[in-house]
Amino acid sequence: MSLVPVNPKPYLNDLTGKPVVCRLKWGMEYKGYLVSADSYMNLQLASTEEWIDGQFSGNLGEVLIRKERPRAPRERSRRLRRCNNVLYLRGVPEEEEEGGAS
């Protein structure tokens, strides 16, 4: 299986208003509707559910998944450098959304 690189901005714009699954590097998944994504790749989700290790954790409603901004070189020496927490974001097929499968 080969991966094809995708420009993230049009991809995110196409997913706006649609159901998505956002998985963080730490194992949590957030299922909801993508409301918006900005130029820093911060994500706003609505009607969001939290799933941890495949188990439903609860309804969160509106959620902001924030990408840390890159630090200026002089700031990096004072603090640890942070990176994006998002492992992946994908659209949810209609069958999966209606069936409630994960």
PDB file of C-alpha atoms in Angstrom:
ATOM      1  CA  MET A   1       0.000   0.000   0.000  1.00  0.00           C
ATOM      2  CA  SER A   2       1.473   3.351  -0.989  1.00  0.00           C
ATOM      3  CA  LEU A   3       0.567   6.693   0.477  1.00  0.00           C
ATOM      4  CA  VAL A   4      -0.184   9.679  -1.701  1.00  0.00           C
ATOM      5  CA  PRO A   5       0.663  13.072  -0.201  1.00  0.00           C
ATOM      6  CA  VAL A   6      -2.349  15.366   0.136  1.00  0.00           C
ATOM      7  CA  ASN A   7      -2.316  19.136   0.537  1.00  0.00           C
ATOM      8  CA  PRO A   8      -3.901  19.582   3.999  1.00  0.00           C
ATOM      9  CA  LYS A   9      -5.724  22.880   3.422  1.00  0.00           C
ATOM     10  CA  PRO A  10      -8.056  21.750   0.602  1.00  0.00           C
ATOM     11  CA  TYR A  11      -8.461  18.393   2.362  1.00  0.00           C
ATOM     12  CA  LEU A  12      -9.621  20.101   5.573  1.00  0.00           C
ATOM     13  CA  ASN A  13     -11.851  22.501   3.642  1.00  0.00           C
ATOM     14  CA  ASP A  14     -13.551  19.525   1.953  1.00  0.00           C
ATOM     15  CA  LEU A  15     -14.182  17.898   5.355  1.00  0.00           C
ATOM     16  CA  THR A  16     -15.721  21.038   6.899  1.00  0.00           C
ATOM     17  CA  GLY A  17     -19.300  20.326   7.984  1.00  0.00           C
ATOM     18  CA  LYS A  18     -18.829  16.568   7.676  1.00  0.00           C
ATOM     19  CA  PRO A  19     -18.350  13.877  10.336  1.00  0.00           C
ATOM     20  CA  VAL A  20     -14.692  13.167  11.103  1.00  0.00           C
ATOM     21  CA  VAL A  21     -12.504  11.113  13.412  1.00  0.00           C
ATOM     22  CA  CYS A  22      -9.458  12.830  14.882  1.00  0.00           C
ATOM     23  CA  ARG A  23      -6.925  10.559  16.595  1.00  0.00           C
ATOM     24  CA  LEU A  24      -4.289  12.084  18.854  1.00  0.00           C
ATOM     25  CA  LYS A  25      -0.774  10.721  19.294  1.00  0.00           C
ATOM     26  CA  TRP A  26      -1.687   9.749  22.853  1.00  0.00           C
ATOM     27  CA  GLY A  27      -4.438   7.289  21.772  1.00  0.00           C
ATOM     28  CA  MET A  28      -7.588   9.356  22.285  1.00  0.00           C
ATOM     29  CA  GLU A  29     -10.070   9.661  19.427  1.00  0.00           C
ATOM     30  CA  TYR A  30     -12.591  12.429  18.935  1.00  0.00           C
ATOM     31  CA  LYS A  31     -15.592  11.826  16.679  1.00  0.00           C
ATOM     32  CA  GLY A  32     -17.643  14.821  15.647  1.00  0.00           C
ATOM     33  CA  TYR A  33     -18.378  17.327  12.897  1.00  0.00           C
ATOM     34  CA  LEU A  34     -15.523  19.486  11.642  1.00  0.00           C
ATOM     35  CA  VAL A  35     -16.676  23.084  12.106  1.00  0.00           C
ATOM     36  CA  SER A  36     -13.459  24.819  11.082  1.00  0.00           C
ATOM     37  CA  ALA A  37      -9.708  24.544  10.674  1.00  0.00           C
ATOM     38  CA  ASP A  38      -7.387  27.542  10.607  1.00  0.00           C
ATOM     39  CA  SER A  39      -4.011  28.154   8.972  1.00  0.00           C
ATOM     40  CA  TYR A  40      -2.254  26.687  12.042  1.00  0.00           C
ATOM     41  CA  MET A  41      -4.310  23.475  11.660  1.00  0.00           C
ATOM     42  CA  ASN A  42      -6.261  24.074  14.867  1.00  0.00           C
ATOM     43  CA  LEU A  43      -9.461  22.023  14.597  1.00  0.00           C
ATOM     44  CA  GLN A  44     -12.924  22.897  15.916  1.00  0.00           C
ATOM     45  CA  LEU A  45     -15.332  19.969  16.278  1.00  0.00           C
ATOM     46  CA  ALA A  46     -19.029  19.983  17.227  1.00  0.00           C
ATOM     47  CA  SER A  47     -21.189  17.184  18.699  1.00  0.00           C
ATOM     48  CA  THR A  48     -17.953  15.520  19.754  1.00  0.00           C
ATOM     49  CA  GLU A  49     -17.601  12.123  21.418  1.00  0.00           C
ATOM     50  CA  GLU A  50     -14.397  11.074  23.179  1.00  0.00           C
ATOM     51  CA  TRP A  51     -13.101   7.507  22.789  1.00  0.00           C
ATOM     52  CA  ILE A  52     -10.137   6.210  24.798  1.00  0.00           C
ATOM     53  CA  ASP A  53      -8.612   2.820  23.945  1.00  0.00           C
ATOM     54  CA  GLY A  54     -11.707   1.968  21.888  1.00  0.00           C
ATOM     55  CA  GLN A  55     -14.075   2.658  24.794  1.00  0.00           C
ATOM     56  CA  PHE A  56     -16.660   5.445  24.731  1.00  0.00           C
ATOM     57  CA  SER A  57     -15.655   8.024  27.344  1.00  0.00           C
ATOM     58  CA  GLY A  58     -18.421  10.611  26.964  1.00  0.00           C
ATOM     59  CA  ASN A  59     -20.050  13.379  24.967  1.00  0.00           C
ATOM     60  CA  LEU A  60     -18.027  16.577  24.978  1.00  0.00           C
ATOM     61  CA  GLY A  61     -20.019  18.813  22.640  1.00  0.00           C
ATOM     62  CA  GLU A  62     -17.837  21.537  21.116  1.00  0.00           C
ATOM     63  CA  VAL A  63     -14.078  20.903  21.202  1.00  0.00           C
ATOM     64  CA  LEU A  64     -10.976  22.767  20.036  1.00  0.00           C
ATOM     65  CA  ILE A  65      -7.966  20.616  19.203  1.00  0.00           C
ATOM     66  CA  ARG A  66      -5.068  23.002  19.242  1.00  0.00           C
ATOM     67  CA  LYS A  67      -1.785  22.703  17.407  1.00  0.00           C
ATOM     68  CA  GLU A  68       1.059  24.352  19.258  1.00  0.00           C
ATOM     69  CA  ARG A  69       2.651  27.125  17.249  1.00  0.00           C
ATOM     70  CA  PRO A  70       6.341  26.811  16.376  1.00  0.00           C
ATOM     71  CA  ARG A  71       8.538  28.632  18.856  1.00  0.00           C
ATOM     72  CA  ALA A  72      10.996  31.346  17.898  1.00  0.00           C
ATOM     73  CA  PRO A  73      14.645  30.183  18.199  1.00  0.00           C
ATOM     74  CA  ARG A  74      15.236  32.191  21.384  1.00  0.00           C
ATOM     75  CA  GLU A  75      12.103  30.684  22.988  1.00  0.00           C
ATOM     76  CA  ARG A  76      13.177  27.129  22.171  1.00  0.00           C
ATOM     77  CA  SER A  77      16.147  27.404  24.465  1.00  0.00           C
ATOM     78  CA  ARG A  78      13.860  28.306  27.394  1.00  0.00           C
ATOM     79  CA  ARG A  79      11.118  25.739  26.838  1.00  0.00           C
ATOM     80  CA  LEU A  80      10.684  22.316  25.365  1.00  0.00           C
ATOM     81  CA  ARG A  81       9.695  22.386  21.741  1.00  0.00           C
ATOM     82  CA  ARG A  82       6.111  21.256  21.233  1.00  0.00           C
ATOM     83  CA  CYS A  83       4.613  19.521  18.259  1.00  0.00           C
ATOM     84  CA  ASN A  84       1.201  18.780  16.832  1.00  0.00           C
ATOM     85  CA  ASN A  85      -0.831  16.358  18.931  1.00  0.00           C
ATOM     86  CA  VAL A  86      -2.891  15.071  15.980  1.00  0.00           C
ATOM     87  CA  LEU A  87      -1.863  11.694  14.579  1.00  0.00           C
ATOM     88  CA  TYR A  88      -4.503  11.751  11.829  1.00  0.00           C
ATOM     89  CA  LEU A  89      -7.848  13.180  10.779  1.00  0.00           C
ATOM     90  CA  ARG A  90     -10.170  11.283   8.487  1.00  0.00           C
ATOM     91  CA  GLY A  91     -13.663  11.625   7.142  1.00  0.00           C
ATOM     92  CA  VAL A  92     -16.273   9.142   8.329  1.00  0.00           C
ATOM     93  CA  PRO A  93     -18.119   7.182   5.599  1.00  0.00           C
ATOM     94  CA  GLU A  94     -21.924   7.481   5.828  1.00  0.00           C
ATOM     95  CA  GLU A  95     -22.350   3.753   6.591  1.00  0.00           C
ATOM     96  CA  GLU A  96     -19.956   3.996   9.540  1.00  0.00           C
ATOM     97  CA  GLU A  97     -21.638   7.134  10.895  1.00  0.00           C
ATOM     98  CA  GLU A  98     -25.148   5.642  10.727  1.00  0.00           C
ATOM     99  CA  GLY A  99     -24.068   2.227  11.997  1.00  0.00           C
ATOM    100  CA  GLY A 100     -22.150   3.649  14.952  1.00  0.00           C
ATOM    101  CA  ALA A 101     -19.147   1.452  14.204  1.00  0.00           C
ATOM    102  CA  SER A 102     -15.694   2.634  15.229  1.00  0.00           C
TER     103      SER A 102
END
